[in-house]
């Protein structure tokens, strides 16, 4: 610990700050007073550097300041390490000295009161002294003012308690909040229990009537139990009286049983006789049935023989009719052949008069050959034209595919815009449908209009242009700007940014010759890395000076010190870093530089080659015109081909007619010969109808004589069947009479048997 006269300082107050190689400072020491300290000075003189040193020296995090993301970025450019030493007021005249040494690799070493320590020990000391660099009510860097404004009154109160009150104040406040929450829960629980109690009371009142009914039911059940016990005695007495009466009936029935058995014996003998008679008649009927079946089979055989003879007669008659029809058809054909023969002979006489047929046929064949040659040439021309057309269609398909891929890039950016800012995405879709409402062009959000030449350079543009402008709409006319803002913000409640294009033309934003900077590795300015509509480019030049910010490579990275001292630039980029240079306007005009590592691009990584797209559009138009021209050639060839085919068809028909005339004589001679042969053959096939008719009549007579014999035999068999059937019917009548007698006796026996059975039951 260091000793110092710090009676006026509060415990934990800063007594001294020493910095070495930290941001703008080579070496400096500050000794603030015990009360209010104000640091004043022009921009770039290192006021914010003191605030950063306090935060980092008291174990604060880089995100508490909202500046660089790693502690190595706070080392002065060109140095390997930086030192921060903060002396805090202690008790009994002994102060605390915290020393932090920061390395280029973002590593830190700590000393506490001259002894090696750790970050955890320093954090415990700051917690003991109630130093809260993460509390915006105690430590408010410039970059965190916006976060402080957004804090709610409750958050402000809690952070104020932590910053200025004793430690137990915040804890008591939290316990008070917890107690209030518990009290509310108890009140709600009490209210719920009260409602449940009232509900149970109402339910109990509704069940009172059911309880009374239950007790009444119990009384009735007790009476029923008593009556059931008395029922047994009453049932025994009734059964005893029934037994006495049944015994008396049994003795009477026993006497009647003996009498009935004596009367039943003659009826049994009569029944046995009737059964014997029925059996004898059934045997006779069975015999007659067998005899009748045999006679029937015999008659059936005779009937089948008659039907077979009838079929033979029909076949003979059909054969005779068929021969008559065949002979009639033969005579008709002979007559027709004679007529055709006469016509052919007349045609033969006319064909002998044709003399110039051969010469005309040769001329026709020559014309057909010429037309056929022309058709071949037309087909070759058409095939070549179709090949050209197919090649053009193939090229157009490839171009359409590339254009589709370019459109896909826009869709991907739209998807990214929706993820980042849904209101800007919805406003973009609305603008596509309503462009006609505005006087001059309104450009979509800048991230949608910028097209990078190389996706690897997109990180420079994303770092240089703020997020708010990346999703902002760009207007050229102030009235349009007012209209779109009113429509989207007020009417559709979309939170969007709208900016206006400056009045200066794009030609007024000229870039210095890049050749002056190439010795340090600079090749292009930011505006040379991308394409954008003229209005958007004018806005970016005016607002972000993209025409003046150079982009270098690894050579630039190695020559950063020389660039800062000699190039006179305010901002420039190397491969992976952005450098910002500020020069004081006072005193020795000291130079202050800061660097920041670039992040990978998220919004502009999807790019489209605009020049290539324009070339594709021009090629598409040229191929469309070529396709239409080739199609017109094909249509003209097809029309000429159709004309030649019509000529060829006419010549073919003429040649066919001439050939028919040429071959008419030989053909007619052959046809006449064939007709004469057909007539001779038909004359030889003539049928003798008289002989055929005589043979058919003789055959039919023989069949009818056989049929007569079978009819006589069938008649005899039929008579025998009738006689046997009559005898069987008589036997059936006798059987019916015997069965009637048997049934009468059985009915009498049945009645007597029933009475006997009842008597036997009663006797038992």
XYZ file of C-alpha atoms in Angstrom:
764
model
C 0.000 0.000 0.000
C 1.082 3.582 -0.644
C 0.860 6.222 2.054
C -0.600 9.607 1.278
C -2.455 12.402 2.969
C -5.987 11.489 1.854
C -8.060 12.767 4.754
C -10.301 14.750 2.397
C -10.889 11.792 0.001
C -13.778 9.365 0.502
C -12.875 5.703 0.753
C -12.484 4.241 -2.762
C -12.021 7.663 -4.447
C -9.429 7.916 -7.214
C -6.264 9.624 -5.952
C -3.985 9.075 -8.953
C -4.070 7.674 -12.501
C -0.890 6.787 -14.399
C -0.947 5.705 -18.076
C 1.802 4.444 -20.397
C 1.335 3.717 -24.137
C -2.437 3.830 -23.673
C -4.428 5.042 -26.737
C -3.217 8.626 -27.386
C -0.845 8.808 -24.389
C 2.819 7.841 -24.279
C 3.122 8.541 -20.549
C 0.880 10.668 -18.322
C -0.175 10.963 -14.671
C -3.373 12.537 -13.313
C -4.103 13.487 -9.710
C -7.816 14.369 -9.329
C -9.135 16.267 -6.373
C -11.425 14.912 -3.628
C -14.539 16.630 -4.971
C -15.880 17.249 -8.498
C -13.288 16.831 -11.260
C -13.873 18.155 -14.789
C -11.632 17.238 -17.726
C -11.926 19.696 -20.621
C -10.166 19.950 -23.953
C -10.738 19.928 -27.696
C -11.686 16.817 -29.631
C -8.977 14.199 -29.973
C -6.934 15.271 -26.947
C -7.617 12.083 -24.932
C -10.533 12.874 -22.614
C -12.316 9.599 -23.411
C -9.001 7.755 -23.018
C -8.998 8.663 -19.305
C -12.518 7.223 -18.904
C -11.434 3.992 -20.679
C -8.368 3.741 -18.427
C -10.509 4.081 -15.258
C -12.845 1.315 -16.477
C -10.110 -1.131 -17.521
C -7.901 -0.367 -14.517
C -10.769 -1.170 -12.117
C -11.432 -4.633 -13.669
C -14.128 -3.361 -16.044
C -15.027 -5.111 -19.332
C -14.642 -3.656 -22.803
C -18.417 -3.921 -23.404
C -18.980 -1.516 -20.459
C -17.515 1.249 -22.695
C -19.115 0.291 -26.017
C -15.921 0.847 -27.996
C -13.348 -1.799 -28.974
C -14.129 -5.468 -28.348
C -10.648 -6.516 -27.098
C -8.270 -4.885 -24.632
C -5.377 -5.131 -27.134
C -7.062 -2.410 -29.219
C -6.368 0.136 -26.396
C -2.589 -0.148 -26.819
C -1.142 2.852 -28.610
C -0.387 2.122 -32.247
C 3.141 0.796 -32.761
C 3.588 -0.276 -29.099
C 3.605 -3.827 -27.749
C 1.986 -3.208 -24.360
C 0.208 -0.600 -22.254
C 0.179 0.116 -18.487
C -2.651 1.437 -16.308
C -2.103 2.270 -12.646
C -4.976 3.517 -10.455
C -4.517 4.578 -6.822
C -7.654 4.491 -4.656
C -8.180 6.173 -1.309
C -8.092 3.743 1.616
C -8.633 3.867 5.406
C -6.112 4.897 8.056
C -4.018 6.743 5.467
C -3.146 3.598 3.457
C -4.248 3.656 -0.193
C -4.836 0.808 -2.671
C -2.693 0.760 -5.842
C -4.006 -1.353 -8.756
C -1.733 -1.882 -11.743
C -2.785 -3.588 -15.022
C -0.395 -4.352 -17.863
C -2.078 -5.106 -21.234
C -0.280 -7.147 -23.918
C -0.843 -7.082 -27.675
C -2.304 -10.608 -27.533
C -5.132 -9.341 -25.240
C -3.538 -10.892 -22.141
C -3.341 -8.853 -18.880
C -1.223 -9.100 -15.736
C -2.302 -7.542 -12.388
C -0.462 -6.062 -9.413
C -2.268 -5.119 -6.195
C -0.229 -2.913 -3.849
C 2.951 -3.980 -5.676
C 2.284 -7.700 -5.411
C 1.175 -10.072 -8.205
C -2.558 -10.597 -8.071
C -5.484 -11.754 -10.219
C -8.579 -10.276 -11.824
C -10.741 -11.977 -9.192
C -8.897 -10.256 -6.316
C -9.230 -6.852 -7.999
C -12.970 -7.460 -8.531
C -13.354 -8.340 -4.824
C -11.584 -5.088 -3.876
C -13.813 -2.943 -6.129
C -16.879 -4.741 -4.749
C -15.676 -3.998 -1.197
C -15.197 -0.315 -2.055
C -18.606 -0.228 -3.847
C -16.990 0.665 -7.198
C -19.347 -0.403 -10.013
C -18.016 0.394 -13.479
C -20.891 -1.639 -14.972
C -23.511 0.553 -13.211
C -24.545 3.428 -15.515
C -25.651 5.477 -12.472
C -22.039 5.413 -11.195
C -19.956 5.106 -14.385
C -21.470 6.521 -17.610
C -19.199 6.454 -20.701
C -20.121 8.553 -23.700
C -21.065 5.520 -25.790
C -23.527 4.261 -23.118
C -25.644 7.431 -22.841
C -28.270 5.937 -25.152
C -28.540 2.844 -22.911
C -28.882 5.090 -19.835
C -31.790 6.967 -21.449
C -33.590 3.698 -22.143
C -33.513 2.621 -18.473
C -36.896 2.447 -16.728
C -37.565 4.345 -13.439
C -37.354 1.045 -11.533
C -33.943 0.262 -13.058
C -32.729 3.804 -12.306
C -33.827 3.454 -8.669
C -32.100 0.080 -8.209
C -28.870 1.222 -9.876
C -28.891 4.438 -7.800
C -29.267 2.377 -4.617
C -26.304 0.243 -5.686
C -24.230 3.317 -6.598
C -24.739 5.639 -3.578
C -26.438 3.627 -0.849
C -25.004 1.155 1.640
C -24.907 -2.474 0.392
C -27.770 -3.498 2.656
C -30.105 -0.879 1.105
C -30.430 -2.723 -2.193
C -30.779 -6.069 -0.393
C -33.515 -4.663 1.865
C -35.247 -3.206 -1.189
C -35.192 -6.634 -2.859
C -36.527 -8.297 0.318
C -39.252 -5.632 0.507
C -40.247 -6.407 -3.098
C -40.238 -10.139 -2.331
C -42.354 -9.543 0.796
C -44.842 -7.481 -1.194
C -45.062 -10.247 -3.788
C -45.607 -12.841 -1.043
C -48.310 -10.645 0.559
C -50.140 -10.406 -2.770
C -49.935 -14.169 -3.146
C -51.332 -14.646 0.394
C -54.196 -12.236 -0.360
C -55.034 -14.152 -3.499
C -54.804 -17.465 -1.582
C -57.110 -16.095 1.185
C -59.636 -14.938 -1.401
C -59.544 -18.349 -3.120
C -60.020 -20.196 0.202
C -62.961 -17.939 1.143
C -64.632 -18.643 -2.173
C -64.019 -22.375 -1.697
C -65.542 -22.241 1.846
C -68.706 -20.506 0.573
C -68.989 -23.059 -2.213
C -68.730 -25.962 0.253
C -71.403 -24.380 2.507
C -73.791 -24.080 -0.433
C -73.062 -27.666 -1.427
C -73.784 -28.825 2.191
C -77.143 -26.995 2.182
C -78.114 -28.689 -1.088
C -77.281 -32.133 0.375
C -79.502 -31.697 3.531
C -82.599 -32.993 1.718
C -80.639 -36.033 0.494
C -79.584 -36.828 4.105
C -83.230 -36.784 5.295
C -84.196 -39.122 2.464
C -81.351 -41.456 3.467
C -82.607 -41.737 7.085
C -86.190 -42.367 5.887
C -84.904 -45.140 3.601
C -83.063 -46.754 6.546
C -86.362 -46.925 8.573
C -88.160 -48.632 5.691
C -85.331 -51.132 5.268
C -85.607 -52.112 8.962
C -89.361 -52.771 8.523
C -88.681 -54.885 5.434
C -86.174 -56.993 7.387
C -88.762 -57.680 10.118
C -91.425 -58.678 7.558
C -88.988 -61.057 5.841
C -88.436 -62.825 9.159
C -92.242 -63.341 9.601
C -92.712 -64.587 6.023
C -91.166 -68.028 6.724
C -93.836 -69.022 9.263
C -96.669 -68.000 6.906
C -95.178 -69.942 3.987
C -94.817 -73.136 6.121
C -98.492 -73.079 7.130
C -99.630 -72.615 3.503
C -97.438 -75.532 2.354
C -98.792 -77.819 5.068
C -102.416 -77.201 3.947
C -101.412 -77.815 0.309
C -99.821 -81.157 1.280
C -103.001 -82.417 2.968
C -105.127 -81.548 -0.066
C -102.610 -83.115 -2.527
C -102.565 -86.395 -0.570
C -106.354 -86.643 -0.800
C -106.236 -86.041 -4.605
C -103.527 -88.704 -4.938
C -105.710 -91.445 -3.402
C -108.630 -90.571 -5.700
C -106.422 -90.606 -8.821
C -104.897 -93.944 -7.859
C -108.346 -95.483 -7.937
C -109.116 -93.960 -11.348
C -105.774 -95.272 -12.679
C -106.665 -98.888 -12.070
C -109.979 -98.377 -13.853
C -108.363 -96.717 -16.915
C -105.725 -99.450 -17.289
C -108.497 -102.058 -17.488
C -110.289 -100.116 -20.283
C -107.064 -99.480 -22.353
C -106.159 -103.135 -23.163
C -108.823 -103.704 -26.004
C -107.734 -100.441 -27.732
C -104.111 -101.639 -27.833
C -105.060 -104.837 -29.616
C -107.084 -102.868 -32.216
C -104.099 -100.523 -32.818
C -101.694 -103.444 -33.429
C -104.050 -104.905 -36.061
C -104.308 -101.546 -37.895
C -100.499 -101.205 -37.981
C -100.084 -104.666 -39.554
C -102.610 -103.825 -42.258
C -100.828 -100.531 -43.124
C -97.453 -102.297 -43.475
C -98.901 -104.911 -45.900
C -100.384 -102.193 -48.146
C -97.055 -100.253 -48.157
C -95.230 -103.364 -49.449
C -97.691 -103.726 -52.356
C -97.362 -100.025 -53.210
C -93.552 -100.337 -53.278
C -93.735 -103.240 -55.730
C -96.145 -101.348 -58.028
C -93.838 -98.288 -57.913
C -90.843 -100.363 -59.061
C -92.873 -101.896 -61.899
C -94.111 -98.439 -62.927
C -90.500 -97.108 -62.977
C -89.382 -99.910 -65.320
C -92.266 -99.255 -67.718
C -91.551 -95.544 -67.696
C -87.876 -96.097 -68.561
C -88.941 -98.327 -71.467
C -91.346 -95.677 -72.793
C -88.623 -93.004 -72.399
C -86.221 -95.053 -74.539
C -88.884 -95.373 -77.241
C -89.457 -91.596 -77.151
C -85.720 -90.872 -77.596
C -85.617 -93.208 -80.603
C -88.581 -91.322 -82.122
C -86.826 -88.000 -81.610
C -83.640 -89.323 -83.291
C -85.689 -90.448 -86.338
C -87.364 -87.038 -86.431
C -83.892 -85.398 -86.564
C -82.894 -87.598 -89.511
C -85.992 -86.483 -91.459
C -85.203 -82.815 -90.731
C -81.550 -83.297 -91.819
C -82.611 -84.866 -95.145
C -85.043 -82.026 -95.849
C -82.402 -79.363 -94.894
C -79.808 -80.999 -97.175
C -82.215 -80.882 -100.121
C -83.013 -77.188 -99.468
C -79.289 -76.325 -99.242
C -78.597 -77.984 -102.598
C -81.413 -75.984 -104.205
C -80.013 -72.717 -102.802
C -76.438 -73.606 -103.895
C -77.596 -74.378 -107.435
C -79.512 -71.085 -107.601
C -76.421 -69.130 -106.471
C -74.250 -70.977 -109.035
C -76.584 -70.015 -111.850
C -76.594 -66.368 -110.687
C -72.775 -66.252 -110.649
C -72.581 -67.804 -114.131
C -74.936 -65.095 -115.436
C -72.901 -62.359 -113.714
C -69.592 -63.694 -115.114
C -71.056 -63.686 -118.638
C -72.005 -59.998 -118.212
C -68.547 -59.091 -116.837
C -66.875 -61.025 -119.659
C -68.781 -59.003 -122.233
C -67.747 -55.711 -120.543
C -64.065 -56.720 -120.420
C -64.127 -57.603 -124.105
C -65.514 -54.132 -124.895
C -62.739 -52.443 -122.776
C -60.099 -54.512 -124.590
C -61.328 -53.225 -127.930
C -61.109 -49.569 -126.617
C -57.557 -50.022 -125.118
C -56.132 -51.049 -128.469
C -56.725 -47.450 -129.760
C -54.092 -45.709 -127.351
C -50.811 -44.805 -129.271
C -49.021 -41.840 -127.477
C -49.264 -43.326 -123.955
C -45.524 -44.161 -123.538
C -44.238 -40.644 -124.403
C -46.645 -38.932 -121.992
C -45.675 -41.364 -119.212
C -41.939 -40.553 -119.681
C -42.598 -36.792 -119.476
C -44.577 -37.270 -116.253
C -41.743 -39.295 -114.642
C -39.226 -36.578 -115.577
C -41.357 -33.863 -113.938
C -41.753 -36.014 -110.779
C -37.958 -36.415 -110.531
C -37.450 -32.639 -110.718
C -40.103 -31.965 -108.049
C -38.652 -34.676 -105.810
C -35.181 -33.061 -106.076
C -36.672 -29.702 -105.086
C -38.387 -31.324 -102.081
C -35.054 -32.782 -100.947
C -33.426 -29.349 -101.116
C -36.346 -27.844 -99.147
C -35.978 -30.561 -96.463
C -32.249 -29.838 -96.115
C -32.936 -26.102 -95.742
C -35.655 -26.802 -93.149
C -33.376 -29.147 -91.144
C -30.606 -26.538 -91.079
C -33.064 -23.827 -89.995
C -34.441 -26.055 -87.225
C -30.918 -26.800 -85.988
C -30.243 -23.048 -85.781
C -33.546 -22.529 -83.973
C -32.809 -25.329 -81.454
C -29.356 -23.855 -80.778
C -30.909 -20.407 -80.216
C -33.499 -21.906 -77.835
C -30.710 -23.705 -75.937
C -28.766 -20.437 -75.592
C -31.899 -18.567 -74.433
C -32.592 -21.280 -71.841
C -29.074 -20.894 -70.456
C -29.510 -17.093 -70.264
C -32.896 -17.463 -68.533
C -31.242 -19.777 -65.989
C -28.563 -17.166 -65.243
C -31.188 -14.416 -64.957
C -33.144 -16.649 -62.565
C -30.055 -17.025 -60.411
C -29.679 -13.232 -60.328
C -33.300 -12.916 -59.214
C -32.551 -15.497 -56.532
C -29.868 -13.150 -55.144
C -32.526 -10.461 -54.712
C -34.826 -12.946 -52.972
C -32.012 -13.943 -50.614
C -31.408 -10.305 -49.751
C -35.133 -9.817 -49.170
C -35.071 -12.777 -46.771
C -32.076 -11.283 -44.948
C -33.867 -7.898 -44.774
C -36.933 -9.573 -43.233
C -34.746 -11.216 -40.593
C -32.981 -7.945 -39.756
C -35.846 -5.433 -40.030
C -39.349 -6.745 -40.757
C -40.812 -3.243 -41.083
C -38.298 -2.351 -43.822
C -39.076 -5.667 -45.569
C -42.839 -5.011 -45.527
C -42.268 -1.448 -46.752
C -40.142 -2.774 -49.653
C -42.946 -5.091 -50.763
C -45.419 -2.187 -50.518
C -43.135 0.039 -52.622
C -43.009 -2.554 -55.434
C -46.785 -2.260 -55.793
C -47.067 1.544 -55.416
C -44.192 3.151 -57.353
C -46.667 4.953 -59.622
C -47.775 7.181 -56.695
C -44.462 9.061 -56.634
C -43.013 11.747 -58.868
C -39.417 10.531 -58.993
C -37.682 7.244 -58.256
C -37.660 5.973 -54.696
C -34.912 3.466 -54.068
C -35.332 0.398 -51.910
C -33.216 0.038 -48.735
C -29.556 0.647 -49.574
C -28.602 -2.969 -48.809
C -30.984 -4.042 -51.613
C -29.579 -1.627 -54.221
C -25.834 -2.074 -53.637
C -24.203 -4.766 -55.753
C -20.656 -5.738 -54.832
C -18.124 -6.509 -57.568
C -16.489 -9.034 -55.240
C -18.212 -10.567 -52.235
C -14.894 -10.534 -50.302
C -14.965 -6.722 -50.220
C -18.523 -6.505 -48.833
C -17.181 -6.276 -45.273
C -15.702 -2.807 -46.000
C -19.058 -1.369 -47.105
C -21.012 -2.981 -44.262
C -18.549 -1.566 -41.731
C -18.514 1.918 -43.269
C -22.291 2.418 -43.716
C -24.400 2.417 -40.550
C -27.144 -0.140 -40.053
C -29.813 2.593 -39.975
C -28.806 3.754 -43.464
C -28.431 0.191 -44.752
C -32.187 -0.318 -44.199
C -33.141 3.250 -45.220
C -35.162 4.226 -48.319
C -33.598 6.889 -50.590
C -35.781 9.610 -52.157
C -34.891 12.179 -54.816
C -37.942 14.431 -54.338
C -38.832 16.027 -50.952
C -42.580 15.629 -51.615
C -42.067 11.920 -52.269
C -40.072 11.686 -49.056
C -42.897 13.279 -47.070
C -45.539 11.073 -48.745
C -43.770 7.755 -48.158
C -42.921 8.672 -44.567
C -46.527 9.656 -43.816
C -47.994 6.577 -45.519
C -45.689 3.972 -43.989
C -44.996 5.504 -40.584
C -48.333 7.096 -39.708
C -50.876 4.975 -41.607
C -49.210 1.551 -41.571
C -47.223 2.010 -38.348
C -43.955 0.823 -39.927
C -40.775 2.104 -38.313
C -38.595 2.929 -41.317
C -35.786 5.341 -42.167
C -36.052 7.659 -45.190
C -33.172 9.799 -46.483
C -32.945 12.325 -49.305
C -30.474 12.462 -52.193
C -28.278 15.617 -52.133
C -28.678 18.227 -54.880
C -25.073 17.967 -56.139
C -24.610 15.794 -59.241
C -22.537 12.623 -59.074
C -19.832 14.239 -61.221
C -19.072 16.670 -58.395
C -17.821 13.823 -56.178
C -14.443 13.180 -57.770
C -11.884 10.806 -56.275
C -8.198 11.839 -56.098
C -5.953 9.809 -58.411
C -5.315 6.456 -56.758
C -1.802 6.356 -58.268
C -0.680 8.701 -55.477
C -1.530 6.034 -52.892
C -0.431 2.847 -54.647
C 3.042 2.921 -53.067
C 1.317 2.021 -49.771
C -0.764 -0.807 -51.358
C -3.999 1.145 -52.047
C -5.696 0.005 -55.277
C -9.257 1.336 -55.127
C -11.637 3.633 -53.284
C -14.773 2.308 -51.583
C -17.023 3.562 -54.413
C -15.014 1.443 -56.889
C -15.955 -1.759 -55.038
C -19.682 -1.697 -55.797
C -22.427 -0.501 -58.131
C -25.517 1.385 -57.045
C -28.197 3.605 -58.635
C -26.989 7.161 -59.192
C -29.167 8.626 -56.434
C -27.916 6.093 -53.883
C -24.298 6.673 -54.935
C -24.717 10.458 -54.545
C -26.085 9.988 -51.028
C -23.234 7.646 -50.024
C -20.616 10.038 -51.437
C -22.106 13.001 -49.566
C -22.814 11.199 -46.304
C -20.012 8.629 -46.081
C -17.394 10.027 -48.518
C -17.011 6.607 -50.182
C -15.197 8.345 -53.051
C -12.401 9.416 -50.672
C -11.871 6.279 -48.520
C -9.128 4.053 -50.016
C -8.889 0.278 -49.540
C -5.459 -1.358 -49.242
C -3.995 -4.858 -48.871
C -1.286 -6.588 -46.859
C 1.243 -3.982 -48.077
C -0.876 -1.273 -46.478
C -1.033 -3.249 -43.235
C 2.766 -3.325 -43.027
C 3.040 0.412 -43.809
C 0.324 1.725 -41.459
C 2.663 4.112 -39.597
C 3.833 5.721 -42.838
C 0.246 6.039 -44.101
C -0.850 7.755 -40.889
C 2.061 10.230 -40.997
C 2.333 10.950 -44.735
C -0.880 10.089 -46.642
C -3.052 12.768 -45.032
C -6.045 10.385 -44.809
C -8.787 10.541 -42.201
C -9.909 6.956 -42.713
C -8.663 3.934 -44.683
C -8.982 0.155 -44.787
C -6.456 -2.659 -44.894
C -7.238 -6.326 -45.464
C -9.014 -6.889 -42.143
C -8.879 -3.567 -40.255
C -10.301 -0.079 -40.360
C -8.101 2.836 -39.316
C -9.433 6.227 -38.214
C -7.088 9.215 -37.855
C -7.927 12.396 -35.932
C -5.727 15.484 -35.781
C -6.017 18.018 -33.014
C -6.850 21.533 -34.138
C -4.853 23.025 -31.289
C -1.267 23.168 -30.138
C 1.101 20.827 -31.963
C -1.845 19.256 -33.898
C -1.056 15.820 -32.490
C -2.321 12.830 -34.493
C -4.582 10.243 -32.803
C -5.316 6.952 -34.587
C -7.515 3.985 -33.733
C -8.042 0.654 -35.446
C -10.862 -1.846 -35.482
C -10.940 -5.411 -36.764
C -13.562 -5.975 -39.471
C -16.319 -8.562 -39.166
C -17.498 -10.867 -41.925
C -20.197 -9.417 -44.176
C -23.797 -10.457 -43.484
C -25.965 -8.291 -45.719
C -23.993 -7.731 -48.932
C -22.217 -11.086 -49.320
C -24.792 -12.086 -51.977
C -23.754 -10.194 -55.139
C -24.765 -9.926 -58.779
C -22.589 -8.854 -61.734
C -24.655 -5.968 -63.173
C -22.541 -5.659 -66.332
C -22.973 -9.352 -66.936
C -26.728 -9.028 -66.360
C -26.937 -6.224 -68.925
C -24.948 -8.339 -71.360
C -27.318 -11.265 -70.730
C -30.327 -9.005 -71.388
C -28.828 -7.786 -74.669
C -28.023 -11.361 -75.697
C -31.565 -12.425 -74.805
C -33.007 -9.686 -77.047
C -30.623 -10.589 -79.884
C -31.434 -14.293 -79.651
C -35.165 -13.517 -79.599
C -34.856 -11.582 -82.848
C -32.742 -14.359 -84.388
C -35.314 -16.946 -83.298
C -38.152 -14.973 -84.929
C -36.129 -14.597 -88.165
C -35.314 -18.337 -88.308
C -38.955 -19.184 -87.614
C -40.024 -16.986 -90.554
C -37.547 -18.874 -92.764
C -38.989 -22.207 -91.591
C -42.556 -21.007 -92.301
C -41.565 -19.880 -95.848
C -39.836 -23.221 -96.522
C -42.885 -25.121 -95.252
C -45.204 -23.140 -97.550
C -42.954 -23.820 -100.574
C -42.687 -27.472 -99.519
C -46.485 -27.783 -99.336
C -46.739 -26.333 -102.861
C -44.198 -28.865 -104.218
C -45.952 -31.719 -102.435
C -49.235 -30.689 -104.092
C -47.501 -30.771 -107.506
C -45.987 -34.177 -106.686
C -49.376 -35.567 -105.670
C -50.911 -34.362 -108.942
C -48.087 -35.976 -110.977
C -48.414 -39.237 -109.016
C -52.111 -39.402 -109.808
C -51.453 -38.709 -113.493
C -48.724 -41.382 -113.614
C -51.030 -43.882 -111.939
C -53.758 -43.206 -114.503
C -51.264 -43.605 -117.380
C -49.879 -46.842 -115.948
C -53.394 -48.125 -115.563
C -54.076 -47.320 -119.194
C -50.755 -48.918 -120.235
C -51.429 -52.133 -118.409
C -55.078 -52.155 -119.331
C -54.667 -54.422 -122.441
C -52.640 -57.168 -120.763
C -54.750 -56.840 -117.640
C -57.993 -57.083 -119.584
C -56.729 -60.173 -121.479
C -55.847 -61.863 -118.186
C -59.189 -60.922 -116.635
C -61.077 -62.325 -119.682
C -59.163 -65.605 -119.379
C -59.925 -65.864 -115.667
C -63.637 -65.124 -116.211
C -63.878 -67.833 -118.880
C -62.198 -70.330 -116.578
C -64.599 -69.425 -113.769
C -67.587 -69.956 -116.053
C -66.285 -73.418 -117.107
C -65.658 -74.375 -113.464
C -69.153 -73.286 -112.414
C -70.737 -75.252 -115.295
C -68.891 -78.347 -114.074
C -70.214 -77.812 -110.526
C -73.869 -77.961 -111.626
C -76.151 -80.077 -109.291
C -78.833 -82.599 -110.548
C -81.755 -81.399 -108.438
C -84.214 -84.116 -109.640
C -81.891 -86.962 -108.610
C -81.102 -85.266 -105.289
C -84.816 -84.762 -104.573
C -85.591 -88.459 -105.384
C -82.839 -89.641 -103.019
C -84.115 -87.381 -100.229
C -87.751 -88.630 -100.613
C -86.600 -92.289 -100.483
C -84.544 -91.684 -97.350
C -87.418 -89.847 -95.618
C -89.833 -92.757 -96.431
C -87.503 -95.294 -94.824
C -87.141 -93.168 -91.694
C -90.899 -92.685 -91.333
C -91.488 -96.493 -91.527
C -89.033 -96.984 -88.644
C -90.754 -94.171 -86.778
C -94.140 -95.960 -87.162
C -92.772 -99.141 -85.557
C -91.369 -97.218 -82.626
C -94.708 -95.397 -82.159
C -96.589 -98.716 -81.867
C -94.142 -99.999 -79.257
C -94.421 -96.670 -77.337
C -98.237 -96.923 -77.356
C -98.171 -100.450 -75.869
C -95.777 -99.314 -73.147
C -98.001 -96.332 -72.374
C -101.039 -98.577 -71.873
C -99.088 -100.809 -69.470
C -98.011 -97.726 -67.510
C -101.619 -96.563 -67.181
C -102.743 -99.983 -65.935
C -100.027 -100.200 -63.304
C -100.687 -96.597 -62.227
C -104.401 -97.375 -61.717
C -103.539 -100.377 -59.500
C -101.113 -98.240 -57.491
C -103.728 -95.527 -56.973
C -106.188 -98.109 -55.580
C -103.538 -99.356 -53.150
C -102.855 -95.776 -52.045
C -106.565 -95.281 -51.283
C -106.607 -98.475 -49.203
C -103.477 -97.243 -47.426
C -105.148 -93.941 -46.642
C -108.214 -95.739 -45.186
C -105.975 -97.950 -43.014
C -103.952 -94.936 -41.834
C -107.177 -93.111 -40.894
C -108.290 -96.080 -38.746
C -104.790 -96.241 -37.185
C -104.799 -92.520 -36.348
C -108.216 -92.716 -34.668
C -107.060 -95.576 -32.446
C -103.776 -93.728 -31.720
C -105.701 -90.576 -30.715
C -107.873 -92.585 -28.315
C -104.770 -94.300 -26.921
C -103.027 -90.941 -26.611
C -105.806 -89.443 -24.507
C -105.936 -92.531 -22.297
C -102.139 -92.607 -21.974
C -102.101 -88.934 -20.930
C -104.647 -89.596 -18.203
C -102.697 -92.649 -17.033
C -99.458 -90.635 -16.966
C -101.093 -87.880 -14.906
C -102.495 -90.436 -12.493
C -99.099 -92.104 -12.118
C -97.493 -88.717 -11.377
C -100.057 -87.969 -8.673
C -99.617 -91.453 -7.270
C -95.879 -90.901 -6.936
